XYZ file of C-alpha atoms in Angstrom:
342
model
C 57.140 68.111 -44.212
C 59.620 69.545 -42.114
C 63.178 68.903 -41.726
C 62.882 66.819 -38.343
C 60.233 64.241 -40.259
C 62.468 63.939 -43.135
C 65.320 62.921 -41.130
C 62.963 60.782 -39.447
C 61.788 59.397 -42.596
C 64.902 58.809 -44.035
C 66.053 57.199 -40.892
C 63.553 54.700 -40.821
C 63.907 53.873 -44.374
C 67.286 52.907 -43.951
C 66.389 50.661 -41.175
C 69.095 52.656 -38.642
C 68.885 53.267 -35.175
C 69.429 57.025 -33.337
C 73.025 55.383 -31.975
C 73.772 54.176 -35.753
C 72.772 57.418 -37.383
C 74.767 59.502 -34.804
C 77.850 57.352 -35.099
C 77.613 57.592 -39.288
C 77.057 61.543 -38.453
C 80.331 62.018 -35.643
C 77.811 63.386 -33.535
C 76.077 62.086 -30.338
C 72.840 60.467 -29.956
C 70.924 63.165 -27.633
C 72.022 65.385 -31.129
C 69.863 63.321 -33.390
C 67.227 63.097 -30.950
C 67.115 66.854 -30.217
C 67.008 66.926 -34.540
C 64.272 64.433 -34.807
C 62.026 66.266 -31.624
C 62.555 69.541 -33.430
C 64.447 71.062 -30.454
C 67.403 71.803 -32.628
C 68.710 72.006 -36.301
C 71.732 70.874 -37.437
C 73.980 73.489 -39.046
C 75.010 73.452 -42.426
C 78.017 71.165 -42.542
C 75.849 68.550 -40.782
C 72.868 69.010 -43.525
C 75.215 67.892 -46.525
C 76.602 65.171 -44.122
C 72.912 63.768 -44.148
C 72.090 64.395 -47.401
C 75.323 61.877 -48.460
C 74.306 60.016 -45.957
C 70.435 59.327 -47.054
C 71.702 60.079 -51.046
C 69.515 63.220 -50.743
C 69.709 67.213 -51.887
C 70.038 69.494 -49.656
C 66.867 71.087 -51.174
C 64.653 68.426 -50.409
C 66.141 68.610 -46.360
C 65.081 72.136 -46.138
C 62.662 72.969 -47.781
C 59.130 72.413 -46.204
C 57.455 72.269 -49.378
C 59.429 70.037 -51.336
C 57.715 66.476 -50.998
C 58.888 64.878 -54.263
C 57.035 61.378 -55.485
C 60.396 59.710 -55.529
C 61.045 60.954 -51.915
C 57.474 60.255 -50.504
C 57.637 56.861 -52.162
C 60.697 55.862 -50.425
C 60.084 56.907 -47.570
C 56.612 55.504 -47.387
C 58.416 51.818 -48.264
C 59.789 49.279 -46.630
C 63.494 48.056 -47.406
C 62.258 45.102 -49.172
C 59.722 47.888 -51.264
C 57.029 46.816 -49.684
C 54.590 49.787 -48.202
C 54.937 51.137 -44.729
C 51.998 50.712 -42.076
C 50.596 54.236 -41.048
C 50.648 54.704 -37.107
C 48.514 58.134 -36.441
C 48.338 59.827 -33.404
C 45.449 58.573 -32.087
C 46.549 55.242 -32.513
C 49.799 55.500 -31.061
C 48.240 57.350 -27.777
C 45.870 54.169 -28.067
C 48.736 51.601 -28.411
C 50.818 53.183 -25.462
C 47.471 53.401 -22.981
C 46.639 49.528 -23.719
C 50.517 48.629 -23.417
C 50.900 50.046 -19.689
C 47.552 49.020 -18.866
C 49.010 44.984 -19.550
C 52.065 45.371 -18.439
C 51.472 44.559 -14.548
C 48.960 41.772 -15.811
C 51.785 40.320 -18.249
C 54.629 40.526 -15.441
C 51.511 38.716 -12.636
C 51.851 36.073 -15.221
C 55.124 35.607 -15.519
C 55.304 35.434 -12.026
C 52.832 33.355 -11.178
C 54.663 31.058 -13.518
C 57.883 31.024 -11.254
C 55.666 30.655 -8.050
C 53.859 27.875 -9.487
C 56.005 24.942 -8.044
C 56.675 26.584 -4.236
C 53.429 24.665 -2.865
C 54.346 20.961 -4.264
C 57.928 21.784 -3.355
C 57.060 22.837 0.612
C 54.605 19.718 0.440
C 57.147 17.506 -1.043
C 59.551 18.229 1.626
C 57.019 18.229 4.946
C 55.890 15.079 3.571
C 59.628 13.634 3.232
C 61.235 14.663 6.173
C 58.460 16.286 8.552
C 55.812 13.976 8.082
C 54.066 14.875 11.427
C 54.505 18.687 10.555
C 50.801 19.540 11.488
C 50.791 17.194 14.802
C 49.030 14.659 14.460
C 48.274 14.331 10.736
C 50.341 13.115 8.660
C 51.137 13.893 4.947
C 51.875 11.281 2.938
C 54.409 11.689 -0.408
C 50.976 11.053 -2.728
C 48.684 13.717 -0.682
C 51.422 16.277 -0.668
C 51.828 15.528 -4.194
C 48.479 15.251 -5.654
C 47.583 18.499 -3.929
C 51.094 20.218 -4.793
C 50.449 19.297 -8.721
C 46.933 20.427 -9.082
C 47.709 24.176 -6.898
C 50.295 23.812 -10.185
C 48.131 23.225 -12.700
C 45.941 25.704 -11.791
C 48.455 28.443 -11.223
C 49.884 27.951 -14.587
C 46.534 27.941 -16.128
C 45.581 31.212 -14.576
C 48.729 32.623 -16.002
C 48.198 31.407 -19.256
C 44.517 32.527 -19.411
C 46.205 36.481 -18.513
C 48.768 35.764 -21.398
C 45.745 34.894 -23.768
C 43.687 38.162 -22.638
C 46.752 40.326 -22.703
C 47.696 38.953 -26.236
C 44.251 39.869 -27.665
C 44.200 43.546 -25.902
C 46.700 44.014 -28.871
C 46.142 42.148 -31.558
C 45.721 45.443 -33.753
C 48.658 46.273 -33.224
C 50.765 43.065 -34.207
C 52.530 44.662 -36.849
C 54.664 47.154 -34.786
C 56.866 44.131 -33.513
C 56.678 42.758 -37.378
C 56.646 45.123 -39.700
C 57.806 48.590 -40.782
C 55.808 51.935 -39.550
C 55.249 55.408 -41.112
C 54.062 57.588 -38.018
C 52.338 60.230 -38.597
C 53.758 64.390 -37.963
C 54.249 64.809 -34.186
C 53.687 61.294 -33.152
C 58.229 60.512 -32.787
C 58.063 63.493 -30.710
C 55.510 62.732 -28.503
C 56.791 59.071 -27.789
C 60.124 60.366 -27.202
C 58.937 62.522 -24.193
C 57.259 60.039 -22.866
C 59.994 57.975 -23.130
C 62.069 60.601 -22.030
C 59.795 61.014 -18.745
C 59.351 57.390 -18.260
C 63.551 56.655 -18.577
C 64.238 57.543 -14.664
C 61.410 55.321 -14.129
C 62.680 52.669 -15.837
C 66.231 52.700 -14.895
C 65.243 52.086 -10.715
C 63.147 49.535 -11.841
C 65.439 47.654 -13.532
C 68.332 47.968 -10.822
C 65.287 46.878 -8.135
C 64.540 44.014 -10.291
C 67.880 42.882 -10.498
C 68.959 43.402 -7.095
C 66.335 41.141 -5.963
C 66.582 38.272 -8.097
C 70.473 38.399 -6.977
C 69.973 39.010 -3.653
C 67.019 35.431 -3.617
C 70.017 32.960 -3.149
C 70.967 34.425 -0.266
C 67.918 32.446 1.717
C 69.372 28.896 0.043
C 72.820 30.143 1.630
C 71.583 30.933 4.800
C 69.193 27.967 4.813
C 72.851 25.817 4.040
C 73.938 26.466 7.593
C 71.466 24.556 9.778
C 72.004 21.525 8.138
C 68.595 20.655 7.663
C 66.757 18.784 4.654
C 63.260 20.647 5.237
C 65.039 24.014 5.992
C 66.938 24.050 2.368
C 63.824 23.000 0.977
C 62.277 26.607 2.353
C 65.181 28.538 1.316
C 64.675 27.302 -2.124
C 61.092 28.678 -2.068
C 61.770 31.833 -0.654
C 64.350 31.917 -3.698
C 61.650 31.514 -6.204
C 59.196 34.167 -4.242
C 62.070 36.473 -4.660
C 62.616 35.419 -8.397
C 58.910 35.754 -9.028
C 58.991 40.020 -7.511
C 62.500 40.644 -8.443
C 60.396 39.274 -12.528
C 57.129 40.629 -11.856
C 59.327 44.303 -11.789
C 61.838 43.742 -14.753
C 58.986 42.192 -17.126
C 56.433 45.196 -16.140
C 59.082 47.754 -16.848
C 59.993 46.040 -19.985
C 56.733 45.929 -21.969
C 56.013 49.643 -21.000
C 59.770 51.007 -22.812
C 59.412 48.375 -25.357
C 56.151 50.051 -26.431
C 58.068 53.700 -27.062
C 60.946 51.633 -28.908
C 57.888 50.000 -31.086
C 56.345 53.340 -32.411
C 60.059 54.812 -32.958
C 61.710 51.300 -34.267
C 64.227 51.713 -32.020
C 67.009 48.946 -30.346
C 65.333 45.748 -31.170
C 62.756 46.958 -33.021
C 64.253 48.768 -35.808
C 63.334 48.205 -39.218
C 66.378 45.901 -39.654
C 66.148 43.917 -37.040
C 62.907 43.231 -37.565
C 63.430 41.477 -40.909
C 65.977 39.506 -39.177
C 64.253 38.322 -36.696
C 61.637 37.010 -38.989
C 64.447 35.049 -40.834
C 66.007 33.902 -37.489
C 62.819 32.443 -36.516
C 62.508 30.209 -39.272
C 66.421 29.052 -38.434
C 65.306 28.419 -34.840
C 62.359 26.506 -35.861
C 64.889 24.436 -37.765
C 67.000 23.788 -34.846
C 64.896 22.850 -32.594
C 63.375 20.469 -34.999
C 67.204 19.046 -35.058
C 67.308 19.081 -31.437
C 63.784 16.957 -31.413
C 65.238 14.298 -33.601
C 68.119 14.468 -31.648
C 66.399 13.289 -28.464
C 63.760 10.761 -30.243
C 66.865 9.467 -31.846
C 68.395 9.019 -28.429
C 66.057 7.237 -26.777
C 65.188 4.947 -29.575
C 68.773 3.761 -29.603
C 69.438 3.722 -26.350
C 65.935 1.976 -25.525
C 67.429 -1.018 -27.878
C 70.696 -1.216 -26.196
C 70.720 -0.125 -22.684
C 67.620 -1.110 -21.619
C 68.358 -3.911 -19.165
C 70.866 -2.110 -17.619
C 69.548 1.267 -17.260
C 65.676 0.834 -17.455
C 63.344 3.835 -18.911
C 63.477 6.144 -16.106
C 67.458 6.910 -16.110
C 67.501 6.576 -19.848
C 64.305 9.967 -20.075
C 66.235 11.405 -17.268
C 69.790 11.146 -19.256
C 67.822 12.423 -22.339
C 66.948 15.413 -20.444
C 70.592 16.624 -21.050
C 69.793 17.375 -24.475
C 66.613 19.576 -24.016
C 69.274 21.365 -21.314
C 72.328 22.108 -24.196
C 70.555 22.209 -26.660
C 68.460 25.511 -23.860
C 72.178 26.769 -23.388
C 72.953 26.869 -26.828
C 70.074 28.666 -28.673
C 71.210 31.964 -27.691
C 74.538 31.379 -28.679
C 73.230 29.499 -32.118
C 70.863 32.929 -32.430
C 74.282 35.492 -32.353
C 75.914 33.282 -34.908
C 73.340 33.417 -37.092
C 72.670 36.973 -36.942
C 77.297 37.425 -37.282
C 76.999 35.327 -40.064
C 74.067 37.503 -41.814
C 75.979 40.557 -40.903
């Protein structure tokens, strides 16, 4: 084993990032990188740096041949002890060409998602306030409707029938999100030029992506000046068509350079964060359990004693609120948990 797996190795075992291994080291990230590649070696002052680092000899860092069982072992286990998952090279080219090959089918689903409403929303409003839109028919509020929620329905099912078939395309490979990998000699430095190739890529896609989902209000703006009902109604579904490309880009871009982080555990898929996320799961399943009872306690009271005066609609539509906090606040309940861990 050379000196670019161990560090590799040792890396992973400690459940640290390239950013949190540089900043331990003094040096930069691109120097790790170039270390773990095998571009470069780090000179001597650096090589007893990561041996106090790791709590290893310098012996075992340079020479080839020295594989002790204590190293192996620990680097072939988990931080909990449990054993690593071996990723080989033929399986990680395998994992990569299935990952961009779902990508665009994913992000079609996510955006089919966010285009799912437009057609009961442009109905909804010709029926309202253009009722003789297409001469001399005339749309009523339940045709315009009816049709409006079943185009819905079926949009959403179509998307969730592509989440179902992109979900199975890797169901052998499951564990890279879950658990911690061993990859096999060459396979870090392979992902890291494609990842390395892919990063100019990636970085117009997201600024594309991002552009566009900013620039989608600017139709409900524009649409604001006219003063007309059935004209803001179109502005707001020309904002979701731009929401659903300015998606369709960011979420395809996404799952392609969250594959290369998988196989190296890198940003939020290092070893560490991975065993937190598992444990911040189960808090989140808790919460929103809490939330639940929350709302069913709600309505139950507020069924008992505002029911004359409010009736059931308002008092579901006031109960909404919670499901809408309770939304805002998950992310910020998911940091504190994770400060509080740290």
């Amino acid at each position: 084993m050379i000196l670019a797996d161990k560090i590799i190795y040792l890396r992973k075992k400690s459940g640290w990032s390239q950013e949190e291994l540089a900043e331990k080291l003094g040096v930069t990230r691109q120097s790790v990188s170039k270390w773990e590649g095998a571009q470069s070696v780090p000179d001597l002052e650096r090589i007893l740096q990561i041996g106090k680092v790791f709590g290893v000899s310098t012996d075992y860092l340079l020479k080839d041949d020295m594989e002790t069982e204590d190293s192996v072992s620990e680097s072939n286990t988990d931080n909990d002890g449990s054993p690593l998952r071996k990723v080989s090279m033929e399986e990680a080219n395998r994992f990569l060409r299935i990952n961009e090959k779902r990508a665009p089918r994913t992000a079609l689903g996510v955006s089919l998602c966010i285009l799912s409403p437009i057609i009961l929303i442009i109905l909804a409003g010709i029926s309202e306030y253009k009722p003789n839109f297409f001469g001399s028919f005339t749309i009523s509020e339940n045709f315009a409707g009816g049709i409006g929620v079943a185009v819905l329905l079926a949009i959403i099912a179509f998307a969730v029938i592509i989440f179902i078939m992109s979900g199975r395309e890797l169901r052998d490979f499951e564990f890279l999100e879950n658990e911690g990998i061993d990859t096999s000699y060459g396979v870090s430095g392979m992902v890291k030029e494609r990842r390395e190739a892919y990063s100019a890529k990636h970085t117009k896609s997201l600024i594309l992506g991002t552009v566009i989902c900013i620039l989608s209000v600017i139709p409900l703006f524009l649409s604001a000046i006219t003063d007309d009902d059935l004209t803001a109604i179109m502005g707001f579904a020309l904002l979701l068509a731009m929401c659903s490309v300015g998606a369709y880009i960011l979420v395809k871009t996404s799952i392609v350079n969250d594959g290369y982080n998988m196989l190296l555990e890198e940003d939020d898929y290092s070893r560490e964060r991975k065993s937190d996320k598992k444990k911040r799961r189960d808090i989140m399943v808790i919460y929103w359990l809490i939330v639940t009872a929350v709302y069913i306690g709600y309505i139950w009271y507020a069924k008992a004693h505002f029911w004359d005066d409010s009736g059931w609609g308002d008092l579901r539509a006031n109960g909404l609120v919670i499901w809408a906090v309770a939304g805002l606040l998950c992310p910020v309940v998911s940091r504190i948990v994770k400060m509080v861990r740290k």
